[in-house]
Tab-separated table of C-alpha atoms in Angstrom:
chain	number	residue	atom	x	y	z
A	433	MET	CA	-4.397	-14.129	-4.923
A	434	PHE	CA	-5.007	-11.113	-2.654
A	435	SER	CA	-8.190	-9.395	-1.548
A	436	GLY	CA	-9.746	-7.342	1.215
A	437	SER	CA	-8.248	-4.595	3.354
A	438	ILE	CA	-4.474	-4.415	2.924
A	439	PRO	CA	-2.682	-1.561	4.707
A	440	ALA	CA	0.352	0.054	3.149
A	441	LEU	CA	2.083	0.045	6.512
A	442	VAL	CA	3.833	3.058	7.961
A	443	THR	CA	7.394	2.566	9.182
A	444	PRO	CA	7.640	3.739	12.807
A	445	PHE	CA	10.749	5.718	13.761
A	446	ARG	CA	12.016	6.742	17.164
A	447	GLY	CA	15.105	8.889	17.592
A	448	GLY	CA	15.889	8.590	13.892
A	449	ALA	CA	15.917	4.777	13.863
A	450	PHE	CA	13.427	2.098	12.873
A	451	ASP	CA	11.218	1.320	15.871
A	452	ALA	CA	10.891	-2.461	15.516
A	453	PRO	CA	8.884	-3.032	18.727
A	454	ALA	CA	6.251	-0.494	17.643
A	455	PHE	CA	6.147	-2.028	14.166
A	456	LYS	CA	5.502	-5.493	15.599
A	457	ARG	CA	2.704	-4.118	17.770
A	458	LEU	CA	1.237	-2.433	14.698
A	459	VAL	CA	1.312	-5.718	12.775
A	460	ASP	CA	-0.378	-7.596	15.623
A	461	TRP	CA	-3.077	-4.921	15.927
A	462	GLN	CA	-3.705	-5.039	12.190
A	463	ILE	CA	-4.081	-8.807	12.070
A	464	ASP	CA	-6.305	-8.896	15.160
A	465	ALA	CA	-8.549	-6.293	13.497
A	466	GLY	CA	-9.149	-8.395	10.374
A	467	THR	CA	-6.536	-7.084	7.953
A	468	SER	CA	-6.111	-9.603	5.125
A	469	ALA	CA	-2.498	-8.873	4.038
A	470	LEU	CA	0.327	-6.456	4.839
A	471	VAL	CA	2.517	-4.209	2.684
A	472	PRO	CA	5.794	-3.069	4.284
A	473	CYS	CA	8.143	-0.628	2.531
A	474	GLY	CA	5.625	1.020	0.244
A	475	THR	CA	5.434	4.773	-0.244
A	476	THR	CA	3.471	5.154	3.000
A	477	GLY	CA	6.330	3.274	4.672
A	478	GLU	CA	8.721	6.046	3.539
A	479	SER	CA	10.683	3.598	1.431
A	480	PRO	CA	12.532	6.382	-0.444
A	481	THR	CA	14.310	7.268	2.804
A	482	LEU	CA	15.229	3.704	3.822
A	483	GLY	CA	18.734	2.448	3.089
A	484	PHE	CA	19.165	-1.107	1.802
A	485	ASP	CA	19.873	-2.655	5.193
A	486	GLU	CA	17.016	-0.791	6.843
A	487	HIS	CA	14.616	-1.596	3.999
A	488	TYR	CA	15.361	-5.284	4.404
A	489	ARG	CA	15.105	-5.119	8.183
A	490	VAL	CA	11.569	-3.708	7.882
A	491	ILE	CA	10.564	-6.487	5.465
A	492	ASP	CA	12.128	-9.143	7.707
A	493	CYS	CA	10.430	-7.703	10.783
A	494	CYS	CA	7.030	-7.702	9.067
A	495	ILE	CA	7.392	-11.317	7.956
A	496	GLU	CA	8.534	-12.362	11.414
A	497	ALA	CA	5.690	-10.515	13.153
A	498	ALA	CA	3.032	-11.773	10.733
A	499	ALA	CA	4.275	-15.338	11.324
A	500	GLY	CA	2.265	-16.733	8.445
A	501	ARG	CA	-1.068	-15.403	9.728
A	502	VAL	CA	-1.591	-13.176	6.671
A	503	PRO	CA	0.370	-12.728	3.428
A	504	VAL	CA	3.159	-10.150	3.249
A	505	ILE	CA	3.511	-8.178	0.005
A	506	ALA	CA	6.935	-6.567	0.275
A	507	GLY	CA	7.607	-3.202	-1.329
A	508	CYS	CA	10.336	-3.861	-3.902
A	509	GLY	CA	9.959	-1.051	-6.413
A	510	SER	CA	12.768	1.111	-7.745
A	511	ASN	CA	13.500	3.284	-10.753
A	512	ASP	CA	16.570	1.099	-11.224
A	513	THR	CA	15.692	-2.358	-12.539
A	514	ALA	CA	18.780	-3.942	-10.948
A	515	THR	CA	17.837	-2.527	-7.543
A	516	ALA	CA	14.270	-3.821	-7.864
A	517	ILE	CA	15.694	-7.277	-8.626
A	518	ARG	CA	17.895	-7.025	-5.529
A	519	HIS	CA	14.867	-6.111	-3.404
A	520	MET	CA	12.803	-8.960	-4.837
A	521	ARG	CA	15.518	-11.528	-4.238
A	522	HIS	CA	15.823	-10.478	-0.612
A	523	ALA	CA	12.048	-10.477	-0.120
A	524	GLN	CA	11.724	-13.956	-1.611
A	525	ALA	CA	14.558	-15.341	0.511
A	526	ALA	CA	12.996	-13.785	3.611
A	527	GLY	CA	9.675	-15.487	2.963
A	528	ALA	CA	7.510	-12.740	1.485
A	529	ASP	CA	4.434	-13.887	-0.406
A	530	ALA	CA	4.696	-11.287	-3.185
A	531	ALA	CA	6.403	-8.068	-4.229
A	532	LEU	CA	4.727	-4.716	-4.756
A	533	VAL	CA	6.585	-3.059	-7.636
A	534	VAL	CA	5.859	0.527	-8.613
A	535	ALA	CA	6.352	1.852	-12.126
A	536	PRO	CA	9.872	3.308	-12.407
A	537	TYR	CA	9.722	6.934	-11.293
A	538	TYR	CA	11.681	9.910	-12.604
A	539	ASN	CA	13.175	7.990	-15.577
A	540	ARG	CA	9.887	8.276	-17.521
A	541	PRO	CA	10.225	5.024	-19.498
A	542	THR	CA	8.055	4.394	-22.546
A	543	GLN	CA	5.347	1.733	-22.525
A	544	ASP	CA	7.849	-0.631	-24.167
A	545	GLY	CA	10.337	0.280	-21.440
A	546	LEU	CA	7.764	-0.585	-18.789
A	547	LEU	CA	7.143	-3.946	-20.441
A	548	ALA	CA	10.878	-4.624	-20.545
A	549	HIS	CA	11.308	-3.600	-16.882
A	550	PHE	CA	8.585	-5.878	-15.528
A	551	ARG	CA	9.494	-8.760	-17.838
A	552	THR	CA	13.075	-8.569	-16.592
A	553	LEU	CA	11.883	-8.664	-12.983
A	554	ALA	CA	9.677	-11.661	-13.716
A	555	GLU	CA	12.593	-13.489	-15.351
A	556	ALA	CA	14.933	-12.702	-12.451
A	557	SER	CA	12.619	-13.932	-9.696
A	558	ASP	CA	9.597	-16.196	-9.431
A	559	LEU	CA	8.136	-14.113	-6.580
A	560	PRO	CA	4.576	-13.046	-7.517
A	561	ILE	CA	4.410	-9.392	-8.541
A	562	VAL	CA	1.731	-6.817	-7.743
A	563	VAL	CA	2.208	-3.986	-10.241
A	564	TYR	CA	1.661	-0.531	-8.743
A	565	ASN	CA	0.465	2.206	-11.070
A	566	VAL	CA	0.491	5.661	-9.464
A	567	PRO	CA	1.190	8.249	-12.188
A	568	ALA	CA	0.681	11.174	-9.786
A	569	ARG	CA	3.937	10.114	-8.114
A	570	THR	CA	5.857	8.433	-10.927
A	571	VAL	CA	4.770	10.641	-13.883
A	572	THR	CA	4.785	7.500	-16.042
A	573	ASP	CA	1.366	5.873	-16.458
A	574	ILE	CA	1.124	2.130	-17.079
A	575	GLY	CA	-1.461	2.164	-19.862
A	576	ALA	CA	-4.371	-0.266	-19.782
A	577	GLU	CA	-3.128	-2.068	-22.894
A	578	THR	CA	0.333	-2.401	-21.354
A	579	MET	CA	-1.152	-3.746	-18.120
A	580	CYS	CA	-3.107	-6.375	-20.001
A	581	LYS	CA	0.110	-7.491	-21.716
A	582	LEU	CA	1.864	-7.663	-18.346
A	583	ALA	CA	-0.966	-9.789	-16.973
A	584	GLU	CA	-0.004	-12.483	-19.499
A	585	ILE	CA	3.210	-13.058	-17.497
A	586	PRO	CA	2.423	-15.861	-15.011
A	587	SER	CA	4.144	-14.243	-12.020
A	588	ILE	CA	2.370	-10.890	-12.471
A	589	VAL	CA	-0.725	-11.609	-10.437
A	590	ALA	CA	-2.289	-8.258	-9.523
A	591	ILE	CA	-2.409	-4.517	-9.950
A	592	LYS	CA	-2.662	-1.776	-7.374
A	593	ASP	CA	-4.236	0.945	-9.477
A	594	ALA	CA	-3.995	4.524	-8.245
A	595	SER	CA	-4.527	6.082	-11.671
A	596	GLY	CA	-7.933	7.389	-10.632
A	597	ASP	CA	-9.375	6.085	-13.915
A	598	LEU	CA	-12.159	3.739	-12.839
A	599	ALA	CA	-12.871	2.681	-16.425
A	600	ARG	CA	-9.631	0.700	-16.280
A	601	VAL	CA	-11.184	-1.823	-13.906
A	602	THR	CA	-13.465	-2.935	-16.738
A	603	ILE	CA	-10.722	-2.671	-19.373
A	604	HIS	CA	-8.362	-4.773	-17.254
A	605	ARG	CA	-11.097	-7.323	-16.579
A	606	ALA	CA	-11.768	-7.654	-20.298
A	607	GLY	CA	-8.103	-7.809	-21.273
A	608	ALA	CA	-6.549	-9.670	-18.342
A	609	GLY	CA	-9.467	-11.896	-17.383
A	610	ALA	CA	-11.942	-11.799	-14.530
A	611	GLY	CA	-9.540	-13.775	-12.342
A	612	PHE	CA	-6.791	-11.152	-12.489
A	613	CYS	CA	-6.531	-9.492	-9.071
A	614	GLN	CA	-7.410	-5.790	-9.128
A	615	LEU	CA	-6.759	-3.729	-6.012
A	616	SER	CA	-7.616	-0.069	-5.578
A	617	GLY	CA	-4.777	2.266	-4.718
A	618	ASN	CA	-7.144	5.083	-3.735
A	619	ASP	CA	-9.094	4.765	-0.484
A	620	ASP	CA	-11.724	7.271	-1.542
A	621	LEU	CA	-12.412	5.292	-4.749
A	622	TRP	CA	-12.470	1.867	-3.094
A	623	LEU	CA	-16.290	1.636	-3.229
A	624	PRO	CA	-16.760	2.262	-6.982
A	625	HIS	CA	-13.619	0.255	-7.753
A	626	ALA	CA	-15.128	-2.719	-5.908
A	627	ALA	CA	-18.488	-2.277	-7.620
A	628	MET	CA	-16.749	-2.537	-10.986
A	629	GLY	CA	-14.869	-5.730	-10.133
A	630	GLY	CA	-12.060	-4.824	-7.747
A	631	VAL	CA	-11.381	-7.217	-4.885
A	632	GLY	CA	-9.735	-4.976	-2.297
A	633	CYS	CA	-7.539	-1.997	-1.565
A	634	ILE	CA	-3.930	-1.391	-0.585
A	635	SER	CA	-4.934	1.294	1.820
A	636	VAL	CA	-3.508	4.182	3.824
A	637	THR	CA	-6.631	4.558	5.970
A	638	ALA	CA	-6.440	0.912	7.054
A	639	ASN	CA	-3.361	1.850	9.101
A	640	VAL	CA	-5.600	3.743	11.534
A	641	ALA	CA	-9.029	2.118	11.089
A	642	PRO	CA	-8.258	-1.533	10.315
A	643	ARG	CA	-11.507	-2.979	11.670
A	644	LEU	CA	-13.704	-0.512	9.793
A	645	CYS	CA	-11.759	-1.105	6.576
A	646	ALA	CA	-11.947	-4.889	7.023
A	647	ASP	CA	-15.701	-4.626	7.602
A	648	PHE	CA	-16.023	-2.456	4.499
A	649	ALA	CA	-14.068	-4.998	2.449
A	650	ALA	CA	-16.286	-7.807	3.730
A	651	ALA	CA	-19.424	-5.877	2.793
A	652	THR	CA	-18.231	-5.288	-0.776
A	653	ALA	CA	-17.189	-8.936	-1.141
A	654	ALA	CA	-20.658	-10.013	-0.003
A	655	GLY	CA	-22.361	-7.586	-2.383
A	656	ASP	CA	-23.945	-5.778	0.571
A	657	TRP	CA	-23.780	-2.371	-1.055
A	658	THR	CA	-26.078	-0.700	1.485
A	659	ARG	CA	-23.707	-1.571	4.321
A	660	ALA	CA	-20.687	-0.782	2.167
A	661	LEU	CA	-22.046	2.692	1.403
A	662	ALA	CA	-22.733	3.360	5.073
A	663	LEU	CA	-19.164	2.356	5.986
A	664	HIS	CA	-17.768	4.371	3.070
A	665	ASP	CA	-19.571	7.451	4.359
A	666	ARG	CA	-18.235	6.824	7.860
A	667	LEU	CA	-14.667	6.495	6.564
A	668	PHE	CA	-14.728	9.208	3.918
A	669	LEU	CA	-13.451	12.110	6.041
A	670	LEU	CA	-10.647	9.848	7.248
A	671	HIS	CA	-9.713	8.972	3.654
A	672	LYS	CA	-9.440	12.682	2.910
A	673	ALA	CA	-7.630	13.564	6.141
A	674	MET	CA	-4.874	11.043	5.449
A	675	PHE	CA	-3.803	13.292	2.575
A	676	SER	CA	-4.458	16.654	4.199
A	677	ASP	CA	-0.669	17.054	4.295
A	678	ALA	CA	2.273	15.205	2.729
A	679	SER	CA	1.895	11.503	3.474
A	680	PRO	CA	2.622	9.831	5.838
A	681	GLY	CA	2.601	12.848	8.184
A	682	PRO	CA	-1.174	12.727	8.802
A	683	VAL	CA	-1.437	8.945	9.154
A	684	LYS	CA	1.459	8.847	11.626
A	685	TYR	CA	-0.157	11.622	13.636
A	686	ALA	CA	-3.433	9.667	13.610
A	687	LEU	CA	-1.700	6.543	14.894
A	688	SER	CA	-0.080	8.543	17.689
A	689	ARG	CA	-3.571	9.680	18.742
A	690	ILE	CA	-4.809	6.077	18.852
A	691	HIS	CA	-1.768	4.366	20.415
A	692	ASP	CA	0.442	5.790	23.141
A	693	TRP	CA	3.273	3.509	21.971
A	694	PHE	CA	3.402	5.037	18.478
A	695	ASP	CA	5.658	8.031	17.773
A	696	PRO	CA	4.595	10.232	14.807
A	697	GLU	CA	8.221	10.845	13.749
A	698	VAL	CA	8.804	11.176	9.995
A	699	ARG	CA	11.929	11.627	7.898
A	700	LEU	CA	12.890	14.557	5.722
A	701	PRO	CA	11.830	15.647	3.206
A	702	ILE	CA	8.502	14.736	4.867
A	703	ILE	CA	7.754	16.951	7.865
A	704	PRO	CA	5.215	16.459	10.681
A	705	ALA	CA	1.575	17.135	9.930
A	706	SER	CA	0.632	20.811	10.128
A	707	ALA	CA	-1.833	22.214	12.654
A	708	ALA	CA	-4.556	22.310	9.994
A	709	SER	CA	-3.861	18.707	9.033
A	710	ARG	CA	-3.890	17.588	12.668
A	711	ALA	CA	-7.266	19.275	13.163
A	712	ALA	CA	-8.635	17.513	10.063
A	713	VAL	CA	-7.332	14.175	11.329
A	714	ASP	CA	-8.811	14.702	14.797
A	715	ALA	CA	-12.221	15.552	13.325
A	716	ALA	CA	-12.092	12.570	10.962
A	717	LEU	CA	-11.099	10.149	13.740
A	718	GLU	CA	-14.055	11.378	15.798
A	719	ALA	CA	-16.450	11.063	12.854
A	720	ALA	CA	-15.291	7.516	12.146
A	721	GLY	CA	-15.426	6.532	15.824
A	722	ALA	CA	-11.780	5.483	15.585
A	723	LEU	CA	-10.665	7.058	18.867
């Protein structure tokens, strides 16, 4: 259902409030640069610090700005199943194409608990679900066997896998079928993930280098591994720099270097990128030719 370069969009703030005009300009820039889908209200969008009304305003704004040009995969995850259902129902009513749903964090559910959580979401809404597995943030890991069981649910159409375990691409392909959509959740592992059967990446780097990431995605889809490797090498320092400090501090700083209309403001407990991080971002932007 989804493939290519898919940015996990930042949420611009100005003076403590959501900067809707900047967000719309960001969406337009992304689409013009070849981005294939958009993810508002993911972790990179600072969703933990968005209240309900603000969360929904960001989703609505993204859908309105995209205007049907590319799919919108709305961030709907929560560690409270009822809240995730609420998010999904709003996203579906607003016109989102799918929901990105992270494994419940902090609660540490069992594998059976994860199955029950996602099955309940699928029963409560017919919005397609992209399961997000990121154990470094959630502690709970959606095991490969569990993911294959989830893939049997018709509305669970994809996984964003940030486990770092590349063997799972093959395990998921064997257990969920070659047609099940596998997206990398790690920019620096996008190349090997694609070589093993992945079809794209929900990316942080694509926020700041959308054309390069779209070109990279096109090269992997075409099986042009020589070009893909060259683009990977060009982007690699940028992949690393995006996490040289707590995200999304570095990516927001990078966007402020590229666009004079973008403010790098973040919300506590995230703080602005440190001097060392800013230097790493500047060097990476130069290396990638993104400035």
